[in-house]
Short mmCIF file of C-alpha atoms in Angstrom, two decimals:
data_model
loop_
_atom_site.label_atom_id
_atom_site.label_comp_id
_atom_site.label_asym_id
_atom_site.label_seq_id
_atom_site.Cartn_x
_atom_site.Cartn_y
_atom_site.Cartn_z
CA UNK A 1 -15.69 24.36 -50.57
CA UNK A 2 -11.72 26.63 -51.45
CA UNK A 3 -8.94 24.21 -51.33
CA UNK A 4 -8.40 24.94 -48.55
CA UNK A 5 -11.12 24.32 -46.61
CA UNK A 6 -11.81 21.61 -47.80
CA UNK A 7 -8.05 20.15 -47.40
CA UNK A 8 -9.11 21.31 -43.27
CA UNK A 9 -12.02 19.31 -43.39
CA UNK A 10 -10.28 16.22 -44.67
CA UNK A 11 -7.41 16.42 -42.14
CA UNK A 12 -10.17 17.14 -39.10
CA UNK A 13 -11.99 13.25 -40.11
CA UNK A 14 -8.30 12.26 -40.26
CA UNK A 15 -7.63 12.91 -37.05
CA UNK A 16 -11.34 12.27 -36.03
CA UNK A 17 -10.99 8.63 -36.83
CA UNK A 18 -6.93 7.25 -36.11
CA UNK A 19 -7.71 8.96 -32.62
CA UNK A 20 -11.26 7.50 -32.45
CA UNK A 21 -9.38 4.43 -33.17
CA UNK A 22 -6.16 4.75 -30.90
CA UNK A 23 -8.00 5.60 -27.34
CA UNK A 24 -10.33 2.58 -27.07
CA UNK A 25 -6.57 0.64 -27.31
CA UNK A 26 -4.90 2.94 -25.24
CA UNK A 27 -7.68 2.07 -22.52
CA UNK A 28 -7.41 -1.92 -22.49
CA UNK A 29 -3.03 -1.12 -22.50
CA UNK A 30 -3.67 0.94 -19.16
CA UNK A 31 -6.66 -1.82 -18.52
CA UNK A 32 -4.39 -4.59 -18.69
CA UNK A 33 -4.24 -6.24 -15.76
CA UNK A 34 -0.57 -6.54 -14.58
CA UNK A 35 0.97 -9.73 -13.05
CA UNK A 36 1.00 -10.41 -9.03
CA UNK A 37 4.40 -11.08 -8.07
CA UNK A 38 3.83 -12.46 -4.17
CA UNK A 39 7.12 -11.57 -2.10
CA UNK A 40 8.51 -12.82 1.50
CA UNK A 41 10.98 -11.28 3.13
CA UNK A 42 12.87 -10.39 6.04
CA UNK A 43 11.59 -7.58 7.42
CA UNK A 44 14.32 -6.32 7.25
CA UNK A 45 16.15 -6.52 4.04
CA UNK A 46 17.78 -4.12 2.44
CA UNK A 47 18.41 -5.33 -0.56
CA UNK A 48 14.47 -7.62 -1.15
CA UNK A 49 13.42 -4.39 -1.32
CA UNK A 50 15.47 -2.94 -3.66
CA UNK A 51 14.32 -6.47 -5.55
CA UNK A 52 10.64 -5.33 -5.06
CA UNK A 53 11.26 -1.37 -6.24
CA UNK A 54 12.89 -2.57 -9.82
CA UNK A 55 9.85 -5.54 -9.72
CA UNK A 56 7.71 -2.97 -10.11
CA UNK A 57 9.03 -0.38 -12.15
CA UNK A 58 9.27 -2.86 -14.99
CA UNK A 59 5.46 -3.36 -13.98
CA UNK A 60 4.42 -5.70 -11.12
CA UNK A 61 2.13 -5.77 -8.92
CA UNK A 62 3.92 -6.44 -5.73
CA UNK A 63 2.30 -8.09 -2.97
CA UNK A 64 5.44 -8.34 0.04
CA UNK A 65 5.21 -10.26 3.53
CA UNK A 66 7.66 -9.69 5.92
CA UNK A 67 8.30 -13.03 7.60
CA UNK A 68 10.99 -13.14 10.34
CA UNK A 69 11.31 -16.46 8.84
CA UNK A 70 11.47 -17.29 4.67
CA UNK A 71 13.00 -21.07 4.28
CA UNK A 72 9.48 -22.95 5.49
CA UNK A 73 8.34 -20.68 1.94
CA UNK A 74 11.49 -21.87 -0.68
CA UNK A 75 11.47 -24.93 1.24
CA UNK A 76 7.35 -25.87 0.71
CA UNK A 77 7.39 -25.13 -2.63
CA UNK A 78 10.26 -27.14 -3.57
CA UNK A 79 13.18 -24.21 -3.80
CA UNK A 80 16.89 -26.17 -3.54
CA UNK A 81 18.79 -25.37 -0.06
CA UNK A 82 21.65 -24.50 -3.13
CA UNK A 83 18.63 -22.48 -5.07
CA UNK A 84 18.20 -20.64 -2.13
CA UNK A 85 19.03 -15.97 -1.94
CA UNK A 86 17.59 -13.37 -0.01
CA UNK A 87 13.29 -14.01 -0.51
CA UNK A 88 10.81 -16.38 -2.55
CA UNK A 89 9.03 -15.28 -4.88
CA UNK A 90 4.98 -16.76 -6.26
CA UNK A 91 4.09 -15.79 -9.87
CA UNK A 92 1.31 -17.08 -11.82
CA UNK A 93 1.83 -20.83 -10.28
CA UNK A 94 5.88 -20.62 -10.56
CA UNK A 95 9.14 -20.57 -7.37
CA UNK A 96 10.71 -17.11 -7.89
CA UNK A 97 13.88 -16.71 -5.93
CA UNK A 98 16.52 -13.89 -5.50
CA UNK A 99 17.00 -11.43 -7.32
CA UNK A 100 15.61 -12.93 -10.65
CA UNK A 101 15.10 -10.01 -13.43
CA UNK A 102 12.02 -8.91 -14.87
CA UNK A 103 13.67 -9.72 -17.89
CA UNK A 104 13.60 -13.49 -17.54
CA UNK A 105 10.93 -13.36 -15.37
CA UNK A 106 9.17 -12.23 -18.43
CA UNK A 107 10.10 -14.39 -20.30
CA UNK A 108 9.30 -17.37 -18.06
CA UNK A 109 5.99 -16.09 -18.50
CA UNK A 110 6.20 -15.99 -22.05
CA UNK A 111 7.65 -19.23 -22.26
CA UNK A 112 5.66 -21.78 -19.65
CA UNK A 113 8.19 -24.41 -19.34
CA UNK A 114 7.54 -27.72 -17.18
CA UNK A 115 10.22 -26.41 -14.23
CA UNK A 116 8.76 -25.07 -10.87
CA UNK A 117 10.16 -21.87 -11.04
CA UNK A 118 13.36 -19.75 -11.53
CA UNK A 119 16.80 -18.83 -8.32
CA UNK A 120 19.99 -15.83 -8.45
CA UNK A 121 21.27 -18.11 -6.15
CA UNK A 122 22.93 -16.19 -3.68
CA UNK A 123 22.84 -12.85 -3.70
CA UNK A 124 24.52 -11.34 -6.64
CA UNK A 125 26.08 -7.75 -6.55
CA UNK A 126 24.75 -7.47 -10.12
CA UNK A 127 21.37 -8.47 -9.93
CA UNK A 128 18.32 -6.74 -9.50
CA UNK A 129 17.79 -4.58 -6.38
CA UNK A 130 21.51 -5.62 -4.85
CA UNK A 131 23.05 -2.94 -8.40
CA UNK A 132 26.96 -3.07 -7.68
CA UNK A 133 27.92 -3.28 -11.17
CA UNK A 134 30.86 -5.75 -12.99
CA UNK A 135 29.44 -9.11 -11.11
CA UNK A 136 28.35 -11.40 -14.13
CA UNK A 137 25.52 -14.18 -12.25
CA UNK A 138 23.35 -16.85 -13.95
CA UNK A 139 19.83 -17.39 -13.08
CA UNK A 140 18.44 -21.18 -13.34
CA UNK A 141 15.72 -22.75 -14.52
CA UNK A 142 14.96 -24.91 -11.80
CA UNK A 143 12.18 -28.37 -11.07
CA UNK A 144 12.94 -29.55 -14.96
CA UNK A 145 12.13 -33.00 -16.15
CA UNK A 146 15.46 -33.68 -17.43
CA UNK A 147 16.98 -30.67 -14.10
CA UNK A 148 18.81 -27.51 -13.44
CA UNK A 149 19.34 -25.29 -16.63
CA UNK A 150 20.60 -21.62 -16.86
CA UNK A 151 18.22 -20.11 -17.35
CA UNK A 152 20.38 -16.70 -18.83
CA UNK A 153 23.44 -15.22 -17.90
CA UNK A 154 23.99 -11.29 -17.07
#
């Protein structure tokens, strides 16, 4: 076999090996289940829809429940009234109140603190789904043994 033919055969074998190693990983990554987020929101709230779009774009699987009154969901899940926002979500045992960014939720799910959940209290103008830049806000971790604390500043 000539030098060029041997090189071509080596490159082809190497490429086949790399492809064989890469494809199972790619298939597994595609098959990984999305994290399910259940959201309760007012049917006419546009900013809630903005947050749903933000979360879906970040790779979460959202089930949206449009209800006339979200307050019973907040109360049933122990969200302090001072932390209420326009929509309430549940994900993997945690409550997510309001416009919490996807990155903060990912961190919560990775760290798994002993807590009830996260809140972006009120409707911060700069938050995900509101998207009016320029107003800093905090995301609060609540329902912890030590009380509420700042989880993130944006």
